[in-house]
PDB file of C-alpha atoms in Angstrom:
ATOM      1  CA  MET A  24       1.378  -5.121  15.280  1.00 34.00           C
ATOM      2  CA  ILE A  25      -1.439  -7.525  14.710  1.00 36.00           C
ATOM      3  CA  GLU A  26      -4.283  -7.527  12.406  1.00 43.00           C
ATOM      4  CA  MET A  27      -7.734  -8.507  13.118  1.00 44.00           C
ATOM      5  CA  SER A  28      -8.432 -12.184  11.979  1.00 48.00           C
ATOM      6  CA  ASP A  29     -12.006 -12.011  10.992  1.00 55.00           C
ATOM      7  CA  HIS A  30     -11.407 -10.516   7.572  1.00 54.00           C
ATOM      8  CA  ASP A  31     -11.147 -12.529   4.453  1.00 64.00           C
ATOM      9  CA  HIS A  32      -8.237 -11.007   2.468  1.00 69.00           C
ATOM     10  CA  SER A  33      -8.937 -13.168  -0.700  1.00 83.00           C
ATOM     11  CA  PHE A  34     -11.363 -10.537  -2.238  1.00 84.00           C
ATOM     12  CA  CYS A  35      -8.699  -7.768  -1.423  1.00 84.00           C
ATOM     13  CA  ILE A  36      -6.021  -9.757  -3.025  1.00 90.00           C
ATOM     14  CA  ASP A  37      -7.985 -10.636  -6.172  1.00 92.00           C
ATOM     15  CA  ARG A  38      -9.270  -6.909  -6.587  1.00 91.00           C
ATOM     16  CA  VAL A  39      -5.744  -5.506  -5.991  1.00 93.00           C
ATOM     17  CA  LEU A  40      -4.071  -7.951  -8.435  1.00 95.00           C
ATOM     18  CA  ALA A  41      -6.912  -7.275 -11.074  1.00 94.00           C
ATOM     19  CA  ASP A  42      -6.422  -3.441 -10.723  1.00 94.00           C
ATOM     20  CA  ALA A  43      -2.626  -3.888 -10.964  1.00 95.00           C
ATOM     21  CA  LYS A  44      -3.018  -5.905 -14.319  1.00 96.00           C
ATOM     22  CA  ALA A  45      -5.461  -3.275 -15.616  1.00 94.00           C
ATOM     23  CA  VAL A  46      -2.900  -0.459 -14.791  1.00 93.00           C
ATOM     24  CA  CYS A  47       0.036  -2.239 -16.346  1.00 95.00           C
ATOM     25  CA  ALA A  48      -1.955  -3.235 -19.469  1.00 95.00           C
ATOM     26  CA  GLU A  49      -3.066   0.377 -19.896  1.00 94.00           C
ATOM     27  CA  LYS A  50       0.561   1.625 -19.463  1.00 94.00           C
ATOM     28  CA  GLY A  51       2.170  -0.994 -21.576  1.00 96.00           C
ATOM     29  CA  VAL A  52       4.394  -2.493 -18.693  1.00 97.00           C
ATOM     30  CA  ARG A  53       4.879  -5.796 -17.349  1.00 96.00           C
ATOM     31  CA  LEU A  54       3.411  -7.156 -13.988  1.00 97.00           C
ATOM     32  CA  THR A  55       6.130  -9.831 -13.566  1.00 96.00           C
ATOM     33  CA  ASP A  56       5.404 -12.682 -11.264  1.00 95.00           C
ATOM     34  CA  GLN A  57       7.866 -11.408  -8.811  1.00 96.00           C
ATOM     35  CA  ARG A  58       6.017  -8.005  -8.771  1.00 97.00           C
ATOM     36  CA  GLN A  59       2.739  -9.867  -8.388  1.00 97.00           C
ATOM     37  CA  SER A  60       4.081 -11.791  -5.411  1.00 97.00           C
ATOM     38  CA  VAL A  61       5.331  -8.704  -3.660  1.00 97.00           C
ATOM     39  CA  LEU A  62       1.917  -7.167  -4.383  1.00 97.00           C
ATOM     40  CA  ARG A  63      -0.002 -10.389  -3.138  1.00 96.00           C
ATOM     41  CA  VAL A  64       1.878 -10.208   0.239  1.00 96.00           C
ATOM     42  CA  LEU A  65       0.862  -6.374   0.600  1.00 96.00           C
ATOM     43  CA  ALA A  66      -2.691  -7.008  -0.458  1.00 94.00           C
ATOM     44  CA  ALA A  67      -3.013  -9.952   2.063  1.00 92.00           C
ATOM     45  CA  SER A  68      -2.972  -7.524   4.941  1.00 89.00           C
ATOM     46  CA  HIS A  69      -4.069  -3.963   5.628  1.00 86.00           C
ATOM     47  CA  VAL A  70      -0.980  -3.532   8.021  1.00 92.00           C
ATOM     48  CA  PRO A  71       1.838  -1.826   6.178  1.00 95.00           C
ATOM     49  CA  SER A  72       4.701  -4.142   5.627  1.00 96.00           C
ATOM     50  CA  SER A  73       8.581  -3.354   5.408  1.00 97.00           C
ATOM     51  CA  ALA A  74      10.590  -4.512   2.587  1.00 97.00           C
ATOM     52  CA  TYR A  75      12.197  -7.141   5.030  1.00 97.00           C
ATOM     53  CA  ASP A  76       8.734  -8.375   6.085  1.00 97.00           C
ATOM     54  CA  ILE A  77       7.826  -8.852   2.388  1.00 98.00           C
ATOM     55  CA  LEU A  78      11.157 -10.507   1.810  1.00 98.00           C
ATOM     56  CA  ASN A  79      10.995 -12.787   4.790  1.00 97.00           C
ATOM     57  CA  GLN A  80       7.248 -13.965   3.669  1.00 97.00           C
ATOM     58  CA  LEU A  81       8.291 -14.553   0.188  1.00 97.00           C
ATOM     59  CA  ASN A  82      11.463 -16.358   1.000  1.00 97.00           C
ATOM     60  CA  LYS A  83       9.447 -18.678   3.495  1.00 97.00           C
ATOM     61  CA  GLU A  84       7.145 -19.502   0.750  1.00 96.00           C
ATOM     62  CA  ARG A  85      10.107 -20.149  -1.728  1.00 96.00           C
ATOM     63  CA  LYS A  86      11.849 -22.356   0.850  1.00 96.00           C
ATOM     64  CA  GLU A  87       8.772 -24.435   1.171  1.00 96.00           C
ATOM     65  CA  LYS A  88       8.759 -25.138  -2.488  1.00 95.00           C
ATOM     66  CA  GLY A  89      12.558 -25.491  -2.857  1.00 96.00           C
ATOM     67  CA  GLU A  90      13.127 -22.512  -4.909  1.00 95.00           C
ATOM     68  CA  THR A  91      16.042 -20.157  -4.565  1.00 95.00           C
ATOM     69  CA  MET A  92      15.862 -17.271  -2.087  1.00 96.00           C
ATOM     70  CA  LEU A  93      15.321 -13.672  -3.066  1.00 96.00           C
ATOM     71  CA  ALA A  94      17.738 -10.838  -2.406  1.00 96.00           C
ATOM     72  CA  PRO A  95      16.556  -7.657  -0.729  1.00 97.00           C
ATOM     73  CA  VAL A  96      17.469  -5.740  -3.914  1.00 97.00           C
ATOM     74  CA  SER A  97      14.761  -7.769  -5.838  1.00 97.00           C
ATOM     75  CA  ILE A  98      12.092  -6.588  -3.421  1.00 98.00           C
ATOM     76  CA  TYR A  99      13.017  -3.130  -3.601  1.00 97.00           C
ATOM     77  CA  ARG A 100      13.075  -3.134  -7.358  1.00 97.00           C
ATOM     78  CA  ALA A 101       9.549  -4.592  -7.348  1.00 98.00           C
ATOM     79  CA  LEU A 102       8.471  -1.881  -4.679  1.00 98.00           C
ATOM     80  CA  GLU A 103       9.804   0.770  -6.774  1.00 97.00           C
ATOM     81  CA  PHE A 104       7.975  -0.284  -9.802  1.00 97.00           C
ATOM     82  CA  LEU A 105       4.643  -0.862  -8.032  1.00 96.00           C
ATOM     83  CA  ILE A 106       5.058   2.774  -6.433  1.00 94.00           C
ATOM     84  CA  GLN A 107       5.961   4.278  -9.720  1.00 92.00           C
ATOM     85  CA  HIS A 108       2.786   2.997 -11.377  1.00 92.00           C
ATOM     86  CA  GLY A 109       0.589   4.016  -8.347  1.00 89.00           C
ATOM     87  CA  ILE A 110      -0.233   0.338  -7.361  1.00 93.00           C
ATOM     88  CA  ILE A 111       1.117   0.759  -3.797  1.00 93.00           C
ATOM     89  CA  HIS A 112       1.806   3.427  -1.411  1.00 92.00           C
ATOM     90  CA  ARG A 113       4.776   4.055   0.942  1.00 93.00           C
ATOM     91  CA  ILE A 114       3.819   4.927   4.560  1.00 94.00           C
ATOM     92  CA  GLU A 115       6.682   7.231   5.259  1.00 92.00           C
ATOM     93  CA  SER A 116       6.297   7.203   9.039  1.00 92.00           C
ATOM     94  CA  ARG A 117       6.534   3.514   9.204  1.00 93.00           C
ATOM     95  CA  ASN A 118       8.959   2.940   6.392  1.00 94.00           C
ATOM     96  CA  ALA A 119       6.537   0.420   5.112  1.00 96.00           C
ATOM     97  CA  TYR A 120       4.288  -0.269   2.085  1.00 96.00           C
ATOM     98  CA  VAL A 121       0.524  -0.882   1.565  1.00 94.00           C
ATOM     99  CA  ALA A 122      -1.397  -1.893  -1.447  1.00 93.00           C
ATOM    100  CA  CYS A 123      -3.625   0.874  -2.949  1.00 88.00           C
ATOM    101  CA  ASN A 124      -7.100   0.259  -2.014  1.00 75.00           C
ATOM    102  CA  GLU A 125      -8.765   3.038  -4.122  1.00 68.00           C
ATOM    103  CA  GLY A 126      -8.785   1.120  -7.592  1.00 62.00           C
ATOM    104  CA  PRO A 127      -7.177   2.173 -10.901  1.00 55.00           C
ATOM    105  CA  ASP A 128      -9.652   5.070 -11.358  1.00 53.00           C
ATOM    106  CA  ALA A 129      -8.173   6.888  -8.290  1.00 50.00           C
ATOM    107  CA  ARG A 130      -4.736   6.811  -9.630  1.00 49.00           C
ATOM    108  CA  HIS A 131      -5.831   9.216 -12.459  1.00 45.00           C
ATOM    109  CA  ARG A 132      -7.794  11.868 -10.604  1.00 52.00           C
ATOM    110  CA  HIS A 133      -6.108  15.039 -10.565  1.00 53.00           C
ATOM    111  CA  GLY A 134      -5.981  17.299  -7.567  1.00 63.00           C
ATOM    112  CA  GLU A 135      -6.874  14.683  -5.020  1.00 83.00           C
ATOM    113  CA  ALA A 136      -4.951  14.115  -1.712  1.00 87.00           C
ATOM    114  CA  THR A 137      -4.185  10.642  -0.305  1.00 87.00           C
ATOM    115  CA  ILE A 138      -5.055  10.422   3.438  1.00 92.00           C
ATOM    116  CA  PHE A 139      -3.991   7.427   5.563  1.00 93.00           C
ATOM    117  CA  LEU A 140      -5.510   6.656   8.846  1.00 94.00           C
ATOM    118  CA  LEU A 141      -2.975   4.689  10.710  1.00 95.00           C
ATOM    119  CA  CYS A 142      -3.982   2.627  13.815  1.00 95.00           C
ATOM    120  CA  ASP A 143      -1.411   2.836  16.636  1.00 95.00           C
ATOM    121  CA  LYS A 144      -2.532  -0.286  18.375  1.00 94.00           C
ATOM    122  CA  CYS A 145      -3.144  -2.875  15.506  1.00 92.00           C
ATOM    123  CA  GLY A 146      -1.061  -1.227  12.914  1.00 92.00           C
ATOM    124  CA  ARG A 147      -3.793  -1.180  10.005  1.00 92.00           C
ATOM    125  CA  ALA A 148      -4.001   1.584   7.442  1.00 92.00           C
ATOM    126  CA  ALA A 149      -7.060   2.887   5.854  1.00 91.00           C
ATOM    127  CA  GLU A 150      -6.802   4.907   2.686  1.00 90.00           C
ATOM    128  CA  PHE A 151      -9.161   7.554   1.456  1.00 88.00           C
ATOM    129  CA  GLN A 152      -8.823  10.121  -1.462  1.00 87.00           C
ATOM    130  CA  SER A 153      -9.924  13.783  -0.944  1.00 88.00           C
ATOM    131  CA  GLU A 154     -10.503  16.358  -3.561  1.00 88.00           C
ATOM    132  CA  SER A 155     -11.212  19.009  -1.104  1.00 90.00           C
ATOM    133  CA  LEU A 156      -7.955  18.378   0.857  1.00 90.00           C
ATOM    134  CA  GLY A 157      -6.119  18.192  -2.470  1.00 88.00           C
ATOM    135  CA  GLY A 158      -7.771  21.692  -3.511  1.00 90.00           C
ATOM    136  CA  LEU A 159      -6.667  23.056  -0.112  1.00 92.00           C
ATOM    137  CA  ILE A 160      -3.027  21.824  -0.535  1.00 91.00           C
ATOM    138  CA  GLU A 161      -2.939  23.359  -4.055  1.00 91.00           C
ATOM    139  CA  THR A 162      -4.100  26.765  -2.665  1.00 93.00           C
ATOM    140  CA  ILE A 163      -1.607  26.812   0.113  1.00 94.00           C
ATOM    141  CA  ALA A 164       1.216  25.603  -2.188  1.00 93.00           C
ATOM    142  CA  GLY A 165       0.263  28.191  -4.867  1.00 94.00           C
ATOM    143  CA  LYS A 166       0.666  30.936  -2.424  1.00 96.00           C
ATOM    144  CA  VAL A 167       4.327  30.154  -2.136  1.00 96.00           C
ATOM    145  CA  LYS A 168       4.719  29.052  -5.724  1.00 95.00           C
ATOM    146  CA  PHE A 169       5.368  25.380  -4.537  1.00 94.00           C
ATOM    147  CA  SER A 170       4.321  22.445  -6.911  1.00 89.00           C
ATOM    148  CA  PRO A 171       3.431  19.348  -4.815  1.00 84.00           C
ATOM    149  CA  ASN A 172       3.826  16.119  -6.604  1.00 79.00           C
ATOM    150  CA  ALA A 173       2.636  13.641  -3.842  1.00 74.00           C
ATOM    151  CA  PRO A 174       0.150  15.079  -1.424  1.00 80.00           C
ATOM    152  CA  VAL A 175      -0.161  12.416   1.252  1.00 85.00           C
ATOM    153  CA  MET A 176      -1.324  12.863   4.834  1.00 91.00           C
ATOM    154  CA  GLU A 177      -0.751  10.366   7.634  1.00 94.00           C
ATOM    155  CA  ILE A 178      -3.177  10.592  10.651  1.00 95.00           C
ATOM    156  CA  ARG A 179      -2.352   8.322  13.601  1.00 95.00           C
ATOM    157  CA  GLY A 180      -5.136   7.214  16.124  1.00 95.00           C
ATOM    158  CA  LEU A 181      -7.175   4.170  16.889  1.00 95.00           C
ATOM    159  CA  CYS A 182      -9.403   2.167  14.527  1.00 92.00           C
ATOM    160  CA  GLU A 183     -12.958   1.307  15.552  1.00 91.00           C
ATOM    161  CA  GLU A 184     -12.062  -2.219  16.533  1.00 90.00           C
ATOM    162  CA  CYS A 185      -9.296  -1.185  18.699  1.00 92.00           C
ATOM    163  CA  GLN A 186     -11.360   1.578  20.363  1.00 92.00           C
ATOM    164  CA  LYS A 187     -13.941  -1.125  21.074  1.00 91.00           C
ATOM    165  CA  LEU A 188     -11.230  -3.298  22.705  1.00 89.00           C
ATOM    166  CA  GLU A 189     -10.198  -0.342  24.954  1.00 85.00           C
ATOM    167  CA  GLY A 190     -13.879   0.214  25.795  1.00 80.00           C
ATOM    168  CA  ASN A 191     -13.757   3.688  23.930  1.00 66.00           C
ATOM    169  CA  GLY A 192     -16.095   2.849  21.150  1.00 57.00           C
TER     170      GLY A 192
END
């Protein structure tokens, strides 16, 4: 999977890191250098990355600096922390992770569902929050006395750029 190269990710990285710092300060938890490094890798792309993609990227950077290599467990611990605090999301169908693009306010809205639009060609993920879909999920779940704790929907298809490349847009 590739990502379009005409997008400047420095704004995305800065915004995601600032949001993460705000969330951690509010919750009184530490956003360690290692957690920030994992988050920086995820924020540098809109294509979901596996834990091993993140590990390989960080170890490549560490090797260039002469630093010791990270073990997979350290990446999984950082990912677990970032998920727990709503800073990143796991894309279940791809066993991959993506930085939350909705900002710190979105993490606190009750009753909203998260929707991911996943491009089958380039691999990018777009994230949206929907109060109406969240309400529908709560209504359906309520009918069977089910309590949803992570309403997430993944929709596969083609993004606008990939449609244009295929001549469908």
